[in-house]
Coordinates of C-alpha atoms in Angstrom, one line a residue:
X8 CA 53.5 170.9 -75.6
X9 CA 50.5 172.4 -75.2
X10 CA 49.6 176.3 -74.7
X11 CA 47.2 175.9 -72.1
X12 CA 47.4 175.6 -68.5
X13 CA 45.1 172.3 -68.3
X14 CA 46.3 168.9 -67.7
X15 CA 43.3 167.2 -69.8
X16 CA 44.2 163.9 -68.0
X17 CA 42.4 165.1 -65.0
X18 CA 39.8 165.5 -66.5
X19 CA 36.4 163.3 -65.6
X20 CA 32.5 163.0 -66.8
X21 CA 31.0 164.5 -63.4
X22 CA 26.9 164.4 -64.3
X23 CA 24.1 164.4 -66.7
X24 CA 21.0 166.0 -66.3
X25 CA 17.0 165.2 -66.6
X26 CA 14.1 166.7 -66.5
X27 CA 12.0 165.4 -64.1
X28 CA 8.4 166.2 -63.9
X29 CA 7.7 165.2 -60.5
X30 CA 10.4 165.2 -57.9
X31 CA 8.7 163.0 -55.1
X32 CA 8.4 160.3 -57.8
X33 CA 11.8 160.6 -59.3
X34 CA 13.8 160.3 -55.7
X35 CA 11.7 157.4 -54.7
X36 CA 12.7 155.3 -58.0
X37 CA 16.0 156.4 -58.1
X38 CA 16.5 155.9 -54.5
X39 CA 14.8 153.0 -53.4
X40 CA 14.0 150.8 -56.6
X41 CA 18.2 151.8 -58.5
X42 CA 19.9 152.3 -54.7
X43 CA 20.9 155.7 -55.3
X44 CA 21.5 158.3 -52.7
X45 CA 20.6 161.8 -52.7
X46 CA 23.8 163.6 -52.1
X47 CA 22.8 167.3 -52.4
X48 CA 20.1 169.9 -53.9
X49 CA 19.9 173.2 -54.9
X50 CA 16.9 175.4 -54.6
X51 CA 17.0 178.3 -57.2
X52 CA 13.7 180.4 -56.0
X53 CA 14.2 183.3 -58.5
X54 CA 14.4 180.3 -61.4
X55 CA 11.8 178.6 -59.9
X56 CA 13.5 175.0 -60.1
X57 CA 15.1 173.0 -57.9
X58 CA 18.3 170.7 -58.5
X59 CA 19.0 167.6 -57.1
X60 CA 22.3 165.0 -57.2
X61 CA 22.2 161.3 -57.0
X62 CA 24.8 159.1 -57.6
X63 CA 26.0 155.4 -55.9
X64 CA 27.8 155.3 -52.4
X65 CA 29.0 152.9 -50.2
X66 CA 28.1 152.5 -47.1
X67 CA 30.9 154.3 -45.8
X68 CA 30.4 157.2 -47.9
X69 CA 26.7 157.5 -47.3
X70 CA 27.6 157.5 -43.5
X71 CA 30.0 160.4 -43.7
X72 CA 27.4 162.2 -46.5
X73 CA 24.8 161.8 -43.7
X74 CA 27.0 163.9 -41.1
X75 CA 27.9 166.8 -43.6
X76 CA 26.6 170.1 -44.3
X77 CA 24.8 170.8 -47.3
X78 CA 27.8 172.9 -48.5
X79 CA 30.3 170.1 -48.1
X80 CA 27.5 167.4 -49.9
X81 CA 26.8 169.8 -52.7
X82 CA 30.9 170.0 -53.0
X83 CA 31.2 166.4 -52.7
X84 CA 28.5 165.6 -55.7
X85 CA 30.5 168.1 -58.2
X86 CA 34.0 166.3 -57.2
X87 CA 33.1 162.9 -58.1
X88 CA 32.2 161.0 -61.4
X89 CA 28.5 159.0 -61.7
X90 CA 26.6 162.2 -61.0
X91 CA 22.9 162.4 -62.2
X92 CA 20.9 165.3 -62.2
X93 CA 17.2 165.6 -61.8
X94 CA 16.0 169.2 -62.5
X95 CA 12.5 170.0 -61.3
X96 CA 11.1 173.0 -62.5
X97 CA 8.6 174.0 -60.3
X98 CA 4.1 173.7 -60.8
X99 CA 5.3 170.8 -63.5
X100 CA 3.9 168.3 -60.8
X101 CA 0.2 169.6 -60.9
X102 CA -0.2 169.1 -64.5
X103 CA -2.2 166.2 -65.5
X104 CA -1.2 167.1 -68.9
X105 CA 2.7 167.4 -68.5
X106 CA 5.7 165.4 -69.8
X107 CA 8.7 165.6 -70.8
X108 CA 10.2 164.4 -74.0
X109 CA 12.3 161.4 -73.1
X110 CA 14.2 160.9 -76.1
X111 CA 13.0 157.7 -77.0
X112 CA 9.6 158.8 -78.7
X113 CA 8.7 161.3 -81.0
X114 CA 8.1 164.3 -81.1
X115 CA 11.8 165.0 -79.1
X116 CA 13.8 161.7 -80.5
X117 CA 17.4 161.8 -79.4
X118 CA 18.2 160.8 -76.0
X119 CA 18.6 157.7 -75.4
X120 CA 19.7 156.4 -72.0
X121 CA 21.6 156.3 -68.4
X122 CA 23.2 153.1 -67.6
X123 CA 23.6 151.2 -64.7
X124 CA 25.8 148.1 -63.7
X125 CA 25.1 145.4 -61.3
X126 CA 26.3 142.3 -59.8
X127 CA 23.8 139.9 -61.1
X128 CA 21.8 140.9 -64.0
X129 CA 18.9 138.2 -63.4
X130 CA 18.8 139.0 -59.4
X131 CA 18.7 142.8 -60.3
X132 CA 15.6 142.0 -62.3
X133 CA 13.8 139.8 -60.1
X134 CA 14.2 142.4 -57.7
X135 CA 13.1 145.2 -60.1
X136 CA 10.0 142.9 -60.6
X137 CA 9.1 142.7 -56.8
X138 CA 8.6 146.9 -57.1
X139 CA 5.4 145.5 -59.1
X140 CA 4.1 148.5 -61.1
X141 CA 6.8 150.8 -60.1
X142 CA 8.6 149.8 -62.6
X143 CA 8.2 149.9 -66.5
X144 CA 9.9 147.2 -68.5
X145 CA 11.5 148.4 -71.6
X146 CA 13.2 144.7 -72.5
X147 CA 13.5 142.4 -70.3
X148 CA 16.8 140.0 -71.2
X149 CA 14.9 137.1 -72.0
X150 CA 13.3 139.7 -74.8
X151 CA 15.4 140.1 -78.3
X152 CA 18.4 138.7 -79.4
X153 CA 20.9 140.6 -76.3
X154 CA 19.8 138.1 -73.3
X155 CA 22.6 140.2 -71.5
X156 CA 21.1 143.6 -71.1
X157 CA 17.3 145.0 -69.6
X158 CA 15.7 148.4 -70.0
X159 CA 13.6 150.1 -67.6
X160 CA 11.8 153.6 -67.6
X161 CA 11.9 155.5 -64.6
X162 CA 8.5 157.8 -63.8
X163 CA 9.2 160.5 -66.9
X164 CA 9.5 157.9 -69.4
X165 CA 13.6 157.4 -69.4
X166 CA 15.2 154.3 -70.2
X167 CA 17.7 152.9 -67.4
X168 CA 19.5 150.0 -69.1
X169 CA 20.8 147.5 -66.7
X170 CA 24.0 145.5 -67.2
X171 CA 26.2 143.4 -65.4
X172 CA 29.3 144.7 -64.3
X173 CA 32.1 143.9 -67.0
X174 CA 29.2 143.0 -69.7
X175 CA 29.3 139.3 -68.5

């Protein structure tokens, strides 16, 4: 028995968090090329950043979202697992000369990716391709010896790897 007054079974991974150096940018990929919908954000003037939650919906969802306050969306995106986080902090935008350090080059190795599963891995590509320069291939899965996986960067230079649903 433990001495604490926390059932760790209830426990769940709500988000992760990325610095993005561009918001405008960000959204749109993560929106309209991955399908993710902005649930909430969070405008912190004194820190000069600004927050903002994505994460996959169903329809459904994304039509009761839609008719919510902001209070009951930002609620909603800190009660539910497959959170991610984009934090802008504020003038990084206007910066020619900005970037973050996206884990997968040095100087700043570590990070290494989010993950995202689909239906059809080959479809999910072919789509991906039809974005045209909006999107960076990483490895495509005809590229190395995994045929079953794909990387692509989104606008700050982090990897997305795409997988289909139950690694099929």
């Amino acid at each position: 028995m433990s001495e604490f007054k926390t059932d760790l079974k209830t426990y769940e991974f709500n988000h992760t968090m990325i610095r993005v150096k561009d918001p405008k940018i960000s959204i749109e990929f993560y929106q309209d090329i991955l399908g993710m919908k902005l649930l909430s954000n969070l405008v912190n003037e004194a820190g000069k950043f600004t927050l903002y939650f994505l994460a996959y919906v169903n329809e459904q969802e994304s039509a009761s979202l839609d008719a919510k306050s902001e209070a009951d969306r930002r609620a909603y995106a800190f009660s539910r697992p497959g959170v991610l986080e984009l934090t802008h902090n504020w003038g990084t935008e206007n910066d020619p000369e900005f970037s973050y350090a996206n884990g997968n080059s040095n100087p700043g190795r570590g990070f290494g990716h989010t993950a995202i599963i689909v239906d059809d891995i080959n479809e999910a590509c072919r789509r991906f391709e039809s974005f045209g320069d909006k999107v960076k291939w990483v490895k495509r899965p005809a590229d190395g010896s995994m045929k079953n996986i794909a990387f692509i960067a989104d606008p700050d230079g982090y990897w997305v790897e795409v997988l289909n649903k139950g690694l099929a």
